[in-house]
XYZ file of C-alpha atoms in Angstrom:
463
model
C 10.230 65.484 -24.002
C 12.520 67.338 -21.608
C 13.165 65.424 -18.384
C 12.072 67.206 -15.220
C 11.699 66.142 -11.591
C 8.151 65.012 -10.785
C 8.450 66.565 -7.313
C 9.770 70.034 -8.094
C 10.124 70.432 -11.860
C 13.920 70.840 -11.948
C 15.494 69.823 -15.244
C 19.047 69.176 -14.016
C 20.878 66.733 -11.717
C 18.216 64.066 -12.171
C 18.806 60.474 -11.052
C 17.433 56.951 -11.276
C 15.108 56.529 -8.300
C 14.329 53.042 -6.998
C 10.546 53.207 -6.838
C 10.600 50.441 -4.214
C 13.763 50.693 -2.078
C 16.468 48.397 -3.407
C 16.730 46.591 -0.046
C 13.054 45.570 -0.164
C 12.875 43.866 -3.567
C 14.823 41.576 -5.873
C 12.956 42.989 -8.888
C 13.900 46.658 -9.119
C 11.771 49.282 -10.888
C 12.837 52.873 -11.545
C 11.639 56.398 -12.183
C 14.231 58.505 -14.022
C 12.533 61.852 -13.409
C 13.558 62.517 -9.811
C 16.191 65.063 -8.784
C 19.193 63.378 -7.199
C 19.649 65.126 -3.832
C 16.412 66.697 -2.635
C 13.928 64.081 -3.837
C 15.914 60.858 -4.072
C 18.844 60.659 -1.676
C 17.134 62.493 1.172
C 14.078 60.233 1.127
C 16.285 57.476 2.489
C 17.080 59.497 5.626
C 13.562 60.893 5.911
C 11.634 57.614 6.005
C 12.937 54.715 3.847
C 15.822 53.645 6.111
C 13.471 53.336 9.107
C 11.204 50.965 7.176
C 14.111 48.957 5.735
C 15.652 48.410 9.180
C 12.339 47.370 10.726
C 11.680 44.833 7.946
C 15.127 43.185 8.066
C 13.775 39.875 9.383
C 11.139 39.728 6.627
C 13.648 40.421 3.848
C 15.949 37.752 5.314
C 13.124 35.209 5.287
C 12.449 36.018 1.644
C 16.121 36.070 0.551
C 15.976 39.739 -0.411
C 18.974 42.005 -0.061
C 20.227 45.285 -1.421
C 22.255 45.086 -4.617
C 24.628 47.614 -3.034
C 25.809 45.324 -0.197
C 27.319 41.869 0.248
C 25.245 40.851 3.278
C 21.567 40.524 4.005
C 20.191 43.117 6.441
C 20.853 42.254 10.082
C 18.113 41.803 12.679
C 18.016 41.287 16.461
C 17.177 37.837 17.812
C 17.186 36.041 21.168
C 18.588 32.512 20.907
C 17.797 30.187 23.814
C 20.350 27.370 24.183
C 20.025 24.874 27.012
C 17.758 27.327 28.862
C 20.132 30.294 28.534
C 19.349 33.356 26.416
C 21.841 34.908 23.988
C 21.104 38.278 22.371
C 22.481 38.239 18.837
C 22.409 40.336 15.701
C 22.039 37.995 12.728
C 22.227 38.282 8.954
C 20.557 34.863 8.625
C 19.636 31.649 10.434
C 23.033 30.079 9.936
C 25.215 32.621 11.732
C 24.509 31.481 15.287
C 27.576 29.266 15.684
C 29.389 30.124 12.481
C 32.939 30.899 13.628
C 31.933 33.423 16.266
C 31.978 33.928 20.029
C 28.555 34.457 21.591
C 27.869 35.604 25.143
C 24.760 34.976 27.206
C 22.483 37.907 27.987
C 23.610 37.885 31.633
C 27.315 37.610 30.629
C 27.786 34.405 32.662
C 28.252 31.959 29.775
C 29.992 31.928 26.432
C 29.909 29.619 23.401
C 32.693 29.299 20.861
C 34.936 26.694 19.264
C 36.589 24.489 21.885
C 40.097 25.813 21.232
C 39.015 29.424 21.334
C 36.947 28.852 24.490
C 39.939 27.316 26.285
C 42.095 30.241 25.239
C 39.543 32.749 26.528
C 38.869 30.879 29.805
C 42.587 30.161 30.416
C 41.469 27.031 32.260
C 40.329 23.929 30.374
C 38.354 22.695 33.389
C 35.978 25.646 32.976
C 35.152 24.662 29.391
C 32.386 22.125 28.758
C 31.935 20.467 25.313
C 28.627 21.177 23.608
C 27.300 19.202 20.626
C 25.409 21.786 18.559
C 23.770 19.015 16.536
C 21.838 17.643 19.502
C 21.085 20.624 21.767
C 17.636 22.175 21.935
C 17.656 25.605 20.337
C 14.939 28.229 20.089
C 15.044 31.508 18.187
C 12.804 34.420 19.122
C 12.466 37.476 16.905
C 10.385 40.534 17.725
C 8.511 41.794 14.678
C 8.011 45.538 14.847
C 4.473 45.500 13.470
C 4.086 49.158 14.490
C 6.168 50.054 11.427
C 3.273 48.980 9.179
C 1.179 51.823 10.644
C 3.959 54.379 10.971
C 4.110 57.680 9.085
C 7.440 56.505 7.623
C 5.648 53.527 6.047
C 2.793 55.683 4.749
C 5.249 58.155 3.180
C 7.194 55.303 1.545
C 4.000 53.727 0.171
C 2.890 57.116 -1.163
C 6.278 57.525 -2.875
C 5.998 54.057 -4.421
C 2.471 54.697 -5.718
C 3.253 58.182 -7.066
C 6.558 57.348 -8.764
C 5.183 54.108 -10.251
C 2.037 55.752 -11.617
C 4.086 58.616 -13.100
C 6.586 56.202 -14.686
C 3.806 54.210 -16.383
C 2.396 57.448 -17.793
C 5.754 58.932 -18.841
C 5.158 61.949 -16.619
C 7.960 64.508 -16.598
C 7.776 67.554 -14.333
C 5.480 68.611 -11.509
C 1.679 68.752 -11.930
C -0.600 70.612 -9.527
C -3.019 67.674 -9.532
C -0.450 65.740 -7.464
C 0.022 68.534 -4.896
C -1.463 66.639 -1.930
C 0.545 63.420 -2.297
C 3.769 65.302 -3.098
C 3.342 67.388 0.061
C 2.803 64.257 2.175
C 5.801 62.446 0.680
C 8.218 65.367 0.968
C 7.135 66.827 4.339
C 4.999 64.194 6.080
C 2.265 66.787 6.569
C -1.196 67.242 5.133
C -3.826 64.582 4.602
C -2.536 61.010 4.744
C -3.521 59.405 1.395
C -2.962 55.838 2.678
C -5.505 53.426 4.138
C -5.480 49.669 4.848
C -7.646 47.010 3.188
C -9.249 44.959 5.966
C -11.273 42.379 4.048
C -9.679 38.937 4.498
C -11.259 37.587 1.286
C -9.231 40.112 -0.728
C -6.011 38.782 0.795
C -7.065 35.225 -0.048
C -7.812 36.166 -3.662
C -4.416 37.787 -4.134
C -2.578 35.010 -2.280
C -4.148 32.441 -4.608
C -2.796 34.204 -7.684
C 0.482 35.760 -6.513
C 3.703 34.150 -5.316
C 4.179 34.479 -1.571
C 6.372 37.443 -0.635
C 5.752 39.328 -3.881
C 4.911 43.012 -4.149
C 1.782 43.831 -6.133
C 0.788 47.259 -7.485
C -2.607 47.874 -9.088
C -3.808 51.275 -10.372
C -7.313 52.205 -11.537
C -9.505 55.257 -12.054
C -12.702 55.679 -10.064
C -15.855 57.143 -11.558
C -15.112 60.594 -10.094
C -11.628 60.744 -11.679
C -9.730 59.744 -8.530
C -6.649 57.569 -9.151
C -6.051 54.853 -6.551
C -3.024 52.572 -6.331
C -3.352 49.329 -4.360
C -0.073 48.046 -2.905
C 0.357 44.572 -1.441
C 3.638 44.749 0.463
C 5.136 41.226 0.650
C 1.525 40.029 0.979
C 1.587 41.065 4.652
C -0.788 44.007 4.374
C -2.596 45.587 1.438
C -2.785 49.376 1.254
C -4.780 51.851 -0.820
C -3.004 55.080 -1.841
C -4.964 57.983 -3.316
C -2.497 59.383 -5.848
C -4.727 62.217 -7.046
C -8.365 63.286 -6.804
C -8.210 64.563 -10.394
C -5.803 63.007 -12.884
C -3.873 65.255 -15.273
C -4.910 65.097 -18.932
C -1.463 63.685 -19.782
C -2.123 60.513 -17.759
C -3.689 58.141 -20.282
C -2.760 54.774 -18.703
C -5.147 54.149 -15.832
C -5.427 50.366 -15.637
C -2.011 49.203 -14.436
C -0.682 46.067 -12.779
C 2.834 45.127 -11.705
C 3.835 42.023 -9.746
C 7.414 41.866 -8.467
C 8.449 38.408 -7.285
C 11.235 37.442 -4.904
C 12.973 35.486 -7.679
C 13.332 38.775 -9.654
C 10.670 37.843 -12.222
C 7.645 40.060 -12.828
C 4.260 40.399 -14.543
C 2.903 43.674 -15.911
C -0.252 44.991 -17.573
C -0.721 48.487 -19.031
C -4.045 49.720 -20.424
C -5.873 53.021 -20.793
C -8.906 52.197 -18.677
C -10.917 49.460 -17.031
C -13.695 49.839 -19.633
C -11.210 49.490 -22.493
C -9.564 46.341 -21.188
C -12.903 44.738 -20.228
C -14.220 45.353 -23.732
C -11.062 43.921 -25.286
C -11.084 40.870 -23.034
C -14.767 40.006 -23.440
C -14.639 40.557 -27.194
C -12.545 37.393 -27.322
C -15.536 35.469 -26.000
C -17.906 36.912 -28.624
C -19.624 34.379 -30.956
C -17.748 35.796 -33.970
C -14.534 34.362 -32.573
C -15.894 30.780 -32.479
C -16.568 28.256 -35.213
C -18.681 25.134 -35.229
C -16.905 21.818 -34.747
C -20.014 19.822 -35.520
C -22.926 18.353 -33.590
C -22.434 15.655 -30.982
C -25.528 13.969 -29.511
C -27.610 16.907 -30.612
C -25.285 19.483 -29.064
C -23.499 22.012 -31.291
C -19.816 22.121 -30.322
C -18.122 25.518 -30.759
C -14.361 25.994 -30.616
C -12.397 29.269 -30.679
C -10.861 30.510 -33.889
C -7.133 30.874 -34.079
C -6.717 34.300 -32.515
C -3.752 36.069 -30.955
C -3.567 35.087 -27.265
C -3.585 37.768 -24.561
C -0.518 37.592 -22.302
C -1.392 36.934 -18.646
C -5.025 36.397 -19.644
C -5.694 34.530 -16.397
C -5.166 37.758 -14.442
C -7.927 39.814 -16.009
C -11.062 38.231 -14.434
C -9.431 38.383 -11.004
C -8.409 42.029 -11.433
C -11.876 42.965 -12.711
C -13.411 41.552 -9.523
C -10.805 43.160 -7.289
C -11.249 46.596 -8.833
C -15.024 46.288 -8.556
C -14.553 45.754 -4.824
C -11.980 48.538 -4.426
C -14.220 51.055 -6.217
C -17.191 50.281 -3.967
C -15.376 49.637 -0.669
C -15.583 52.379 1.940
C -14.471 50.429 4.997
C -10.680 50.770 4.795
C -8.848 51.080 8.106
C -6.743 54.140 8.883
C -4.634 52.352 11.473
C -4.288 49.121 13.466
C -7.383 47.408 14.808
C -8.297 43.847 15.793
C -9.314 42.896 12.253
C -6.141 44.260 10.643
C -3.940 42.727 13.343
C -5.472 39.294 12.778
C -4.843 39.591 9.028
C -1.239 40.671 9.618
C -0.495 37.780 11.994
C -2.053 35.244 9.608
C -0.062 36.550 6.626
C 3.152 36.720 8.676
C 2.697 33.110 9.776
C 2.372 32.024 6.147
C 5.581 33.800 5.175
C 7.681 32.591 8.096
C 6.514 28.996 7.629
C 7.099 28.957 3.894
C 10.228 28.279 1.897
C 10.441 29.485 -1.671
C 12.066 26.558 -3.439
C 14.072 28.435 -6.017
C 17.682 28.736 -7.104
C 18.432 31.905 -5.126
C 17.270 30.633 -1.730
C 18.815 27.165 -2.138
C 22.187 28.551 -3.235
C 22.222 30.990 -0.310
C 21.419 28.168 2.111
C 24.156 25.905 0.743
C 26.786 28.650 0.783
C 26.004 29.478 4.416
C 25.744 25.906 5.747
C 28.193 23.943 3.591
C 31.093 26.419 3.751
C 34.683 25.264 3.321
C 35.850 23.389 6.403
C 32.375 22.814 7.876
C 31.677 19.738 9.978
C 29.556 16.951 8.516
C 25.859 17.771 8.952
C 23.962 15.992 11.710
C 20.344 17.032 12.047
C 18.936 17.892 15.465
C 15.643 16.046 16.079
C 14.896 18.308 19.075
C 15.020 21.722 17.414
C 12.466 23.247 15.038
C 13.319 25.378 12.023
C 10.789 24.776 9.275
C 12.555 26.788 6.603
C 15.895 25.065 7.278
C 14.207 21.639 7.279
C 12.637 22.068 3.837
C 15.902 23.441 2.434
C 17.899 20.545 3.919
C 15.376 18.165 2.393
C 15.691 19.897 -0.981
C 19.480 19.473 -0.882
C 18.936 15.840 0.185
C 16.679 15.222 -2.836
C 19.258 16.820 -5.125
C 21.916 14.547 -3.634
C 19.780 11.459 -4.215
C 18.987 12.346 -7.825
C 20.973 10.964 -10.739
C 21.146 14.429 -12.288
C 24.709 15.725 -12.453
C 24.166 19.298 -13.633
C 21.344 21.507 -12.362
C 19.192 24.039 -14.120
C 15.812 25.521 -13.190
C 13.855 22.867 -15.082
C 15.751 19.986 -13.481
C 15.475 21.548 -10.011
C 11.691 21.846 -10.246
C 11.462 18.279 -11.595
C 13.466 16.935 -8.628
C 11.423 18.901 -6.084
C 8.022 18.117 -7.571
C 8.809 14.390 -7.613
C 10.184 14.427 -4.066
C 7.716 16.828 -2.455
C 4.048 16.021 -2.848
C 2.888 19.658 -2.516
C 5.641 21.611 -4.248
C 3.949 22.055 -7.598
C 3.681 25.833 -7.183
C 7.285 26.342 -5.999
C 5.996 27.260 -2.545
C 5.677 24.862 0.319
C 3.987 25.477 3.664
C 5.591 23.267 6.307
C 3.663 22.567 9.506
C 4.978 20.650 12.541
C 3.792 17.297 11.191
C 5.455 17.832 7.830
C 8.698 19.042 9.414
C 8.941 15.907 11.561
C 8.110 13.697 8.582
C 10.881 15.189 6.438
C 13.412 14.920 9.258
C 12.507 11.286 9.857
C 12.894 10.447 6.169
C 16.394 11.913 6.101
C 17.554 10.578 9.460
C 16.312 7.055 8.685
C 18.961 7.020 5.938
C 22.239 6.182 7.652
C 24.104 7.896 4.814
C 22.043 11.111 4.835
C 25.033 13.289 5.796
C 26.944 12.087 2.729
C 23.866 12.563 0.529
C 23.576 16.163 1.789
C 27.231 16.811 0.927
C 26.683 15.405 -2.567
C 23.602 17.588 -3.079
C 25.397 20.687 -1.794
C 28.259 20.106 -4.216
C 25.805 19.985 -7.139
C 24.253 23.269 -6.010
C 27.665 24.920 -5.653
C 28.550 23.852 -9.198
C 25.318 25.312 -10.543
C 26.465 28.090 -12.845
C 24.814 31.489 -12.531
């Protein structure tokens, strides 16, 4: 099949389009049938860059960064130290004092290393020592939740849904059936195909099955031939995108699922239709696939025959129920309201209070905190940073362990034994838990040395 752009039909100067912008995911997916300039590069300036910039704090929290850059995206924060505000642009939590000069918002105070501060002040009497390990520190970040209801977001979501659906159906070239969504993506005009799911139970169902911070895409065909794609963006909000009212005859795969996790892993399902996959799944439960194992206390015991297992079988019942809801639901929101705002704030709280205990996040933390020449770590009992606390405790557990070399299996073993609730590699830390973990570490007079030992093991962990 000749390759042609799915937006305009051109058969030359095609490129590899990141279906989800590279800066918003660690698990990249591509569509190769997009022309390089008009319908790939220019989308970044049209709407993607606005969304990426607004979500910088979220991607930092989830340890997501573009493969094209060395640093995580920067975000604006107000740091309050000893009652004084400092406006900073950060690439992560650990840049506040890291070999930099920071000025207060009113330009009356400055914090730096003692030697540098004396040099700047030109008078040692004007410089006052400050122990960063004991001061009270508060970080405030403004989340631009308006971006989740902005036309730029809706155009990006439409692009994701359209390019993903086309890629799973090997679509090459432009089809008139996609006219409406293509017009909205390329010009921002016409009917907006995006709406917002506002049923909290749906969020709970997906949260129970999907790793926090993941992207989820689910496509299905309605009875009237309409193709909808459901997109859960980081788990913060769930959107419905109408890709087409009438699918082209060439689109044969209309039950699709992709889950893109922050650790770069993924799960995918591809089937022709909901009816087909339901029939296939429930056929497994048919009596013909079971044999008698005898009678116990008058009860006939049946066990399944040795049949080929279905990958990701646990997903199917959940997806069947979700699609049943999505087909019948007619109460999607078209913009922000009290219900949607409450869902967003609840989901945001879960993400900002959670630490994904995986290799990527722990290695990033160690490299930023335990850099060459750093001072020995002394924890501050007065400050609160839940993500940092759980990561410090993870490094502490690694330092205490007798394991010399780390791998993923050993890491999870150490964490599951040391953290009562870390069985799912996600750990919600409330105020009580944060204080408990701090107290455990600080009650060990050698905790600073244990942290150094743990950090060294992480640094020696081969990629």
